[in-house]
Backbone as a chain_set.jsonl record, in Angstrom:
{"seq": "QVQLVESGGGPVQPGESLRLSCVASGSISSIMAMAWYRQAPGKGRELVAVINSGGSTNSADSVKGRFIISRDDAKNTLYLQMNGLKPEDTGVYYCHAAVFKAAAWGPFDYWGQGTQVSVAS", "coords": {"N": [[0.409, -1.377, -0.127], [0.774, 2.105, -0.761], [0.754, 5.419, -0.039], [-0.344, 9.058, -1.065], [-0.44, 12.133, -0.293], [-0.954, 14.851, -0.795], [-0.629, 18.923, -0.712], [-0.927, 22.365, -0.105], [-2.169, 23.698, -1.891], [-4.753, 26.653, -3.087], [-6.27, 29.938, -3.161], [-5.683, 32.293, -5.214], [-3.899, 34.885, -6.646], [-3.498, 35.816, -10.14], [-0.271, 35.865, -11.17], [0.796, 35.377, -8.551], [3.059, 32.817, -6.454], [3.014, 29.699, -5.58], [3.644, 26.798, -3.811], [3.348, 23.862, -4.355], [2.687, 20.121, -2.394], [3.822, 17.239, -1.684], [3.81, 14.072, 0.116], [5.19, 11.285, 0.095], [4.329, 7.995, 1.329], [4.141, 4.506, 2.512], [5.049, 1.31, 1.063], [7.406, 0.753, -0.695], [9.365, 0.023, -2.787], [11.549, 1.863, -4.466], [11.028, 4.619, -7.202], [10.082, 4.735, -10.545], [9.111, 7.034, -12.015], [7.794, 10.402, -10.603], [5.095, 12.185, -11.016], [3.648, 15.814, -11.665], [0.088, 16.19, -11.634], [-2.764, 18.342, -13.365], [-6.11, 19.211, -13.292], [-9.362, 20.431, -14.981], [-12.425, 21.522, -14.349], [-14.246, 20.041, -15.626], [-12.928, 19.571, -17.583], [-10.319, 17.08, -19.032], [-7.351, 15.25, -17.15], [-4.464, 16.875, -17.014], [-0.588, 16.498, -17.942], [1.65, 18.234, -15.713], [4.446, 18.197, -14.973], [7.386, 16.246, -14.856], [9.421, 13.983, -12.856], [12.175, 11.839, -13.026], [13.0, 8.71, -12.228], [16.373, 9.373, -12.537], [16.592, 11.871, -11.699], [15.744, 13.634, -13.577], [13.995, 16.131, -15.83], [10.894, 16.63, -17.027], [8.297, 19.018, -18.182], [5.346, 20.334, -19.148], [4.784, 22.454, -21.573], [2.672, 24.589, -21.447], [3.98, 25.055, -18.789], [6.508, 26.302, -18.596], [9.239, 27.068, -17.231], [8.108, 28.86, -15.318], [7.501, 27.038, -13.712], [8.508, 24.49, -11.754], [9.527, 21.646, -10.86], [10.769, 19.225, -8.145], [12.219, 16.916, -5.887], [12.661, 15.521, -2.718], [14.692, 12.871, -1.401], [15.396, 12.52, 1.029], [13.108, 13.432, 2.679], [10.725, 12.183, 1.668], [9.165, 13.514, -0.253], [7.517, 14.859, -2.983], [8.102, 18.094, -5.055], [6.025, 20.861, -6.135], [7.219, 23.78, -7.443], [5.461, 26.616, -8.57], [5.295, 29.227, -9.812], [4.313, 32.925, -10.4], [1.658, 32.606, -11.308], [-1.139, 32.021, -13.601], [-4.068, 32.622, -14.282], [-5.579, 30.068, -16.264], [-3.676, 28.515, -15.394], [-5.729, 27.673, -12.904], [-6.643, 24.964, -11.617], [-7.851, 21.159, -10.004], [-4.815, 19.974, -8.515], [-3.217, 16.811, -9.178], [-0.813, 14.597, -7.326], [1.044, 12.108, -8.847], [2.77, 8.803, -8.612], [5.216, 6.798, -9.872], [5.487, 3.229, -9.293], [8.129, 0.93, -7.378], [7.693, -2.225, -6.282], [8.969, -4.768, -3.451], [9.369, -7.953, -4.101], [7.354, -8.068, -6.014], [5.99, -7.704, -8.969], [6.136, -4.656, -11.338], [5.771, -1.277, -13.046], [3.761, 0.215, -10.32], [0.953, 2.352, -10.248], [0.494, 4.94, -8.002], [-1.844, 7.531, -6.974], [-2.588, 10.898, -5.838], [-5.25, 12.492, -4.003], [-4.922, 15.142, -4.37], [-5.034, 18.628, -4.672], [-6.887, 21.642, -4.719], [-6.003, 24.577, -6.885], [-6.425, 27.847, -6.957], [-6.646, 30.081, -9.631], [-7.34, 33.778, -9.851], [-9.298, 35.321, -11.979]], "CA": [[-0.162, 0.513, -0.239], [1.494, 3.872, -1.035], [-0.36, 6.864, -0.188], [0.627, 9.846, -1.902], [-0.655, 13.031, -0.063], [-0.663, 16.904, -1.9], [-0.775, 19.972, 0.133], [-0.491, 24.031, -0.426], [-3.025, 24.608, -2.536], [-5.323, 27.998, -2.292], [-7.027, 30.721, -3.998], [-4.752, 33.095, -5.475], [-4.131, 36.159, -7.873], [-1.982, 36.237, -10.927], [1.528, 36.696, -10.758], [1.987, 34.682, -7.539], [3.349, 31.721, -6.771], [2.307, 28.626, -5.191], [4.561, 25.491, -3.238], [2.552, 21.983, -4.061], [3.972, 19.22, -1.558], [3.398, 15.215, -2.102], [4.436, 13.129, 0.767], [4.903, 9.727, -0.475], [4.608, 6.831, 2.095], [4.335, 3.373, 2.926], [5.683, 0.049, 0.621], [7.617, 1.611, -1.267], [11.28, -0.579, -3.081], [11.562, 2.36, -5.86], [10.446, 4.823, -8.005], [10.423, 4.614, -11.711], [9.057, 8.195, -11.652], [6.683, 10.901, -10.337], [4.39, 13.885, -11.536], [2.539, 16.308, -11.592], [-1.353, 16.297, -13.672], [-3.799, 19.176, -13.405], [-7.433, 19.115, -13.794], [-9.877, 21.768, -14.524], [-13.259, 21.369, -13.646], [-15.622, 19.722, -16.964], [-11.832, 19.032, -18.5], [-8.806, 15.701, -18.867], [-6.58, 15.782, -17.067], [-3.026, 16.922, -17.773], [0.436, 16.153, -17.129], [2.1, 19.517, -15.819], [5.921, 18.632, -15.296], [7.717, 15.144, -14.727], [10.507, 13.826, -12.731], [12.147, 10.209, -13.221], [14.834, 8.747, -11.014], [17.254, 10.055, -12.82], [16.518, 13.34, -11.714], [15.839, 14.377, -14.946], [13.067, 16.841, -15.284], [10.636, 17.386, -18.599], [7.568, 19.904, -18.171], [4.806, 20.936, -20.434], [4.886, 24.262, -22.588], [2.611, 25.825, -20.593], [4.698, 25.47, -18.271], [8.228, 26.334, -18.825], [9.866, 29.054, -17.104], [7.527, 29.178, -14.329], [7.125, 25.372, -12.811], [9.793, 23.603, -11.793], [8.811, 19.728, -10.421], [11.554, 18.846, -7.412], [12.05, 15.799, -5.231], [13.576, 15.388, -1.542], [14.42, 11.407, -0.823], [14.84, 12.129, 2.274], [11.851, 13.611, 3.389], [10.022, 11.378, 0.963], [7.862, 14.428, -0.88], [7.364, 15.893, -4.128], [7.111, 19.7, -4.979], [5.853, 21.319, -7.589], [7.404, 25.347, -7.138], [4.719, 27.047, -9.218], [5.843, 30.963, -10.525], [3.723, 33.295, -12.346], [0.5, 32.218, -12.008], [-2.521, 32.449, -14.329], [-5.884, 32.034, -15.068], [-5.564, 29.063, -16.883], [-3.453, 27.45, -14.492], [-6.693, 27.126, -12.699], [-7.642, 23.322, -11.49], [-7.291, 20.074, -8.839], [-3.242, 18.946, -8.955], [-2.919, 15.665, -8.744], [0.292, 14.198, -7.269], [1.261, 10.293, -9.598], [3.984, 7.906, -8.852], [5.166, 5.773, -10.703], [6.795, 2.833, -7.599], [8.788, -0.771, -7.415], [8.306, -2.97, -4.578], [9.992, -5.763, -3.265], [8.813, -9.234, -4.285], [6.261, -7.98, -6.574], [5.895, -7.031, -9.819], [5.711, -3.408, -11.466], [5.775, -0.479, -11.722], [2.221, 0.202, -9.62], [0.643, 3.278, -9.95], [-0.603, 5.494, -7.28], [-2.403, 9.165, -7.395], [-3.305, 11.478, -4.644], [-6.382, 13.194, -3.833], [-5.425, 16.653, -5.362], [-5.495, 20.056, -4.375], [-6.944, 23.041, -5.709], [-5.149, 25.477, -7.393], [-7.774, 28.492, -7.984], [-6.247, 31.772, -9.621], [-8.436, 34.317, -10.304], [-9.368, 36.291, -13.456]], "C": [[0.515, 1.406, -0.037], [0.334, 4.548, -0.63], [0.369, 8.483, -0.626], [-1.28, 11.282, -0.653], [0.048, 14.626, -0.687], [-1.677, 17.736, -0.45], [-0.13, 21.759, -0.578], [-0.812, 24.431, -1.466], [-4.134, 25.268, -2.548], [-5.436, 28.797, -3.243], [-6.16, 32.18, -3.931], [-4.964, 34.029, -6.143], [-2.881, 36.147, -8.577], [-1.188, 37.209, -10.171], [2.156, 35.855, -9.541], [2.111, 33.569, -7.16], [2.779, 30.797, -5.452], [3.66, 27.337, -4.501], [3.841, 24.348, -3.488], [3.571, 21.466, -3.148], [2.916, 18.109, -1.587], [3.583, 14.802, -1.396], [4.082, 11.695, 0.527], [5.067, 8.859, 1.328], [3.905, 5.31, 1.888], [4.872, 2.156, 1.644], [6.722, 0.617, -0.391], [9.388, 0.991, -1.644], [12.068, 0.646, -3.843], [11.051, 3.222, -6.322], [10.89, 5.333, -8.733], [10.596, 6.681, -11.899], [8.055, 9.027, -10.527], [5.997, 12.302, -10.934], [3.452, 14.239, -11.283], [1.211, 16.247, -12.765], [-2.059, 17.491, -12.48], [-5.341, 18.556, -13.758], [-8.673, 19.963, -14.091], [-10.992, 20.937, -15.02], [-13.891, 21.131, -16.009], [-14.484, 19.322, -17.974], [-11.355, 17.74, -18.105], [-8.17, 16.469, -17.869], [-4.924, 15.293, -17.476], [-2.066, 16.918, -17.087], [1.263, 17.534, -17.202], [3.837, 19.442, -15.694], [5.891, 16.668, -14.394], [9.307, 15.049, -13.744], [10.96, 12.432, -12.667], [12.544, 9.807, -12.054], [15.694, 8.22, -11.272], [17.48, 11.177, -12.348], [16.17, 13.995, -12.563], [14.217, 15.084, -15.02], [12.329, 17.092, -16.79], [9.112, 18.45, -17.977], [6.402, 20.15, -19.049], [5.259, 22.424, -20.984], [3.766, 25.005, -22.098], [2.989, 26.648, -19.295], [6.037, 26.301, -17.589], [7.936, 27.395, -18.185], [9.068, 29.026, -15.794], [7.253, 28.132, -13.715], [7.584, 24.8, -12.904], [9.559, 22.623, -10.696], [10.786, 19.532, -8.918], [11.381, 17.837, -6.46], [12.911, 16.091, -3.466], [13.249, 14.058, -1.019], [13.848, 11.622, 0.841], [13.576, 12.306, 3.659], [10.168, 12.933, 2.288], [8.503, 12.104, 0.35], [8.73, 14.768, -2.014], [7.439, 17.36, -4.349], [6.857, 20.378, -5.846], [5.544, 22.966, -7.367], [6.327, 26.119, -8.489], [4.68, 29.119, -9.364], [4.806, 31.456, -10.968], [2.537, 33.205, -12.581], [-0.692, 32.533, -13.038], [-3.6, 32.04, -14.377], [-6.257, 30.388, -15.135], [-4.975, 27.655, -15.961], [-4.263, 26.649, -13.163], [-6.943, 25.624, -12.192], [-7.223, 22.655, -10.358], [-5.356, 20.033, -9.395], [-3.2, 18.34, -8.327], [-1.386, 15.577, -8.32], [0.15, 12.319, -7.804], [2.59, 9.983, -9.22], [4.089, 6.469, -9.252], [6.278, 4.24, -9.586], [6.507, 1.206, -8.377], [8.018, -0.928, -5.905], [8.418, -3.771, -4.844], [8.654, -6.725, -3.439], [6.85, -9.145, -4.938], [6.512, -7.117, -7.936], [5.368, -5.872, -10.268], [5.908, -2.842, -12.289], [3.668, -0.297, -11.854], [1.896, 1.86, -9.651], [0.006, 4.089, -9.238], [-0.725, 7.154, -7.321], [-2.986, 9.251, -5.921], [-4.507, 11.886, -4.684], [-6.328, 14.635, -4.619], [-5.525, 17.685, -4.163], [-5.88, 21.012, -4.861], [-5.72, 24.063, -5.768], [-5.913, 26.682, -7.664], [-6.85, 29.641, -8.139], [-7.253, 33.021, -10.518], [-8.107, 35.412, -11.389], [-8.83, 37.672, -13.435]], "O": [[0.949, 1.527, 1.109], [-0.837, 4.252, -0.869], [1.539, 8.801, -0.412], [-2.494, 11.138, -0.507], [1.153, 15.137, -0.872], [-2.631, 17.469, 0.28], [0.828, 22.049, -1.294], [-0.196, 25.277, -2.115], [-4.974, 24.6, -1.945], [-4.795, 28.565, -4.268], [-6.01, 32.929, -2.965], [-6.138, 34.277, -6.417], [-1.734, 36.322, -8.165], [-1.153, 38.189, -9.426], [3.35, 35.611, -9.363], [1.123, 32.913, -7.491], [2.187, 31.29, -4.492], [4.687, 27.316, -5.179], [3.728, 23.703, -2.445], [4.721, 21.868, -2.967], [1.686, 18.096, -1.535], [4.425, 14.295, -2.137], [3.014, 11.11, 0.707], [5.823, 9.21, 2.235], [3.097, 5.171, 0.97], [5.464, 3.041, 1.026], [5.926, 1.181, -1.14], [10.387, 1.351, -1.022], [13.288, 0.49, -3.881], [9.886, 2.997, -5.991], [11.772, 6.175, -8.562], [11.604, 7.388, -11.911], [7.555, 8.36, -9.621], [6.63, 13.32, -11.213], [2.483, 13.631, -10.827], [1.187, 16.249, -13.996], [-1.941, 17.526, -11.255], [-5.55, 17.543, -14.425], [-9.127, 20.281, -12.992], [-10.872, 19.986, -15.791], [-13.856, 21.797, -17.044], [-14.799, 18.822, -19.054], [-11.767, 17.208, -17.074], [-8.228, 17.675, -17.632], [-4.376, 14.275, -17.899], [-2.119, 17.188, -15.887], [1.581, 18.027, -18.284], [4.532, 20.344, -16.162], [5.019, 16.085, -13.75], [10.189, 15.894, -13.892], [10.102, 11.673, -12.216], [12.459, 10.436, -11.0], [16.113, 7.144, -10.844], [18.61, 11.636, -12.515], [16.263, 15.207, -12.369], [13.321, 14.603, -14.327], [12.974, 17.651, -17.677], [9.221, 18.377, -16.753], [6.896, 20.13, -20.177], [6.1, 23.214, -20.557], [3.846, 26.213, -22.323], [2.755, 27.768, -18.84], [6.33, 26.711, -16.466], [7.066, 28.263, -18.262], [9.896, 29.324, -14.932], [6.445, 28.418, -12.832], [7.575, 24.151, -13.95], [9.403, 23.067, -9.559], [11.858, 19.926, -9.378], [10.215, 17.787, -6.069], [13.746, 16.987, -3.346], [12.205, 13.776, -0.431], [12.869, 11.306, 1.517], [13.288, 11.798, 4.743], [8.984, 13.266, 2.332], [7.347, 11.68, 0.377], [9.946, 14.919, -2.131], [6.627, 17.948, -3.634], [7.829, 20.543, -6.583], [4.443, 23.491, -7.195], [6.875, 25.945, -9.577], [3.89, 29.922, -8.869], [4.164, 30.843, -11.821], [2.056, 33.533, -13.665], [-1.024, 33.719, -13.02], [-3.904, 30.86, -14.554], [-6.942, 29.705, -14.374], [-5.387, 26.504, -15.816], [-3.903, 25.635, -12.565], [-7.914, 25.219, -12.831], [-6.386, 23.188, -9.63], [-4.93, 20.072, -10.55], [-3.143, 18.542, -7.114], [-0.63, 16.384, -8.861], [-0.604, 11.491, -7.293], [3.509, 10.768, -9.449], [3.419, 5.452, -9.076], [7.468, 4.336, -9.289], [5.713, 0.629, -9.12], [7.839, -0.202, -4.927], [8.228, -4.159, -5.997], [7.479, -6.52, -3.136], [5.789, -9.684, -4.626], [7.121, -6.047, -7.956], [4.222, -5.647, -9.882], [6.485, -3.612, -13.057], [2.801, -0.493, -12.705], [2.668, 2.59, -9.029], [-1.17, 4.225, -9.575], [0.202, 7.89, -7.66], [-3.512, 8.436, -5.162], [-5.015, 11.532, -5.748], [-7.237, 15.163, -5.26], [-5.987, 17.525, -3.033], [-5.087, 21.462, -5.689], [-4.806, 24.267, -4.97], [-6.202, 26.697, -8.86], [-6.307, 30.18, -7.175], [-7.704, 32.935, -11.66], [-7.104, 36.095, -11.597], [-8.869, 38.366, -14.451]]}, "num_chains": 1, "name": "protein.A"}
């Protein structure tokens, strides 16, 4: 069992910043990759940024230069630093992890419950 818990969302004005956190716990042998997704009401879930096991990162074109994904292994925590927020960044942000478990085939996918980010129009 693996649990992901997001925090750090909230209402902000355009141009402001937020830092989202995702704490991972449970039976994790190793992590293949972790990512942030977001979903606006009535729209599909989209990939925002990903960090793989080697530490390399990628982000969507819409957030390049503004969002930074990072991970603190000592704290089992994934972060998304969001700068220069825009109204179109509004949505529920979800933490995702693809993990390997000891004595089990993988990877396995896990999702957090999401944290709301609302950027005023």
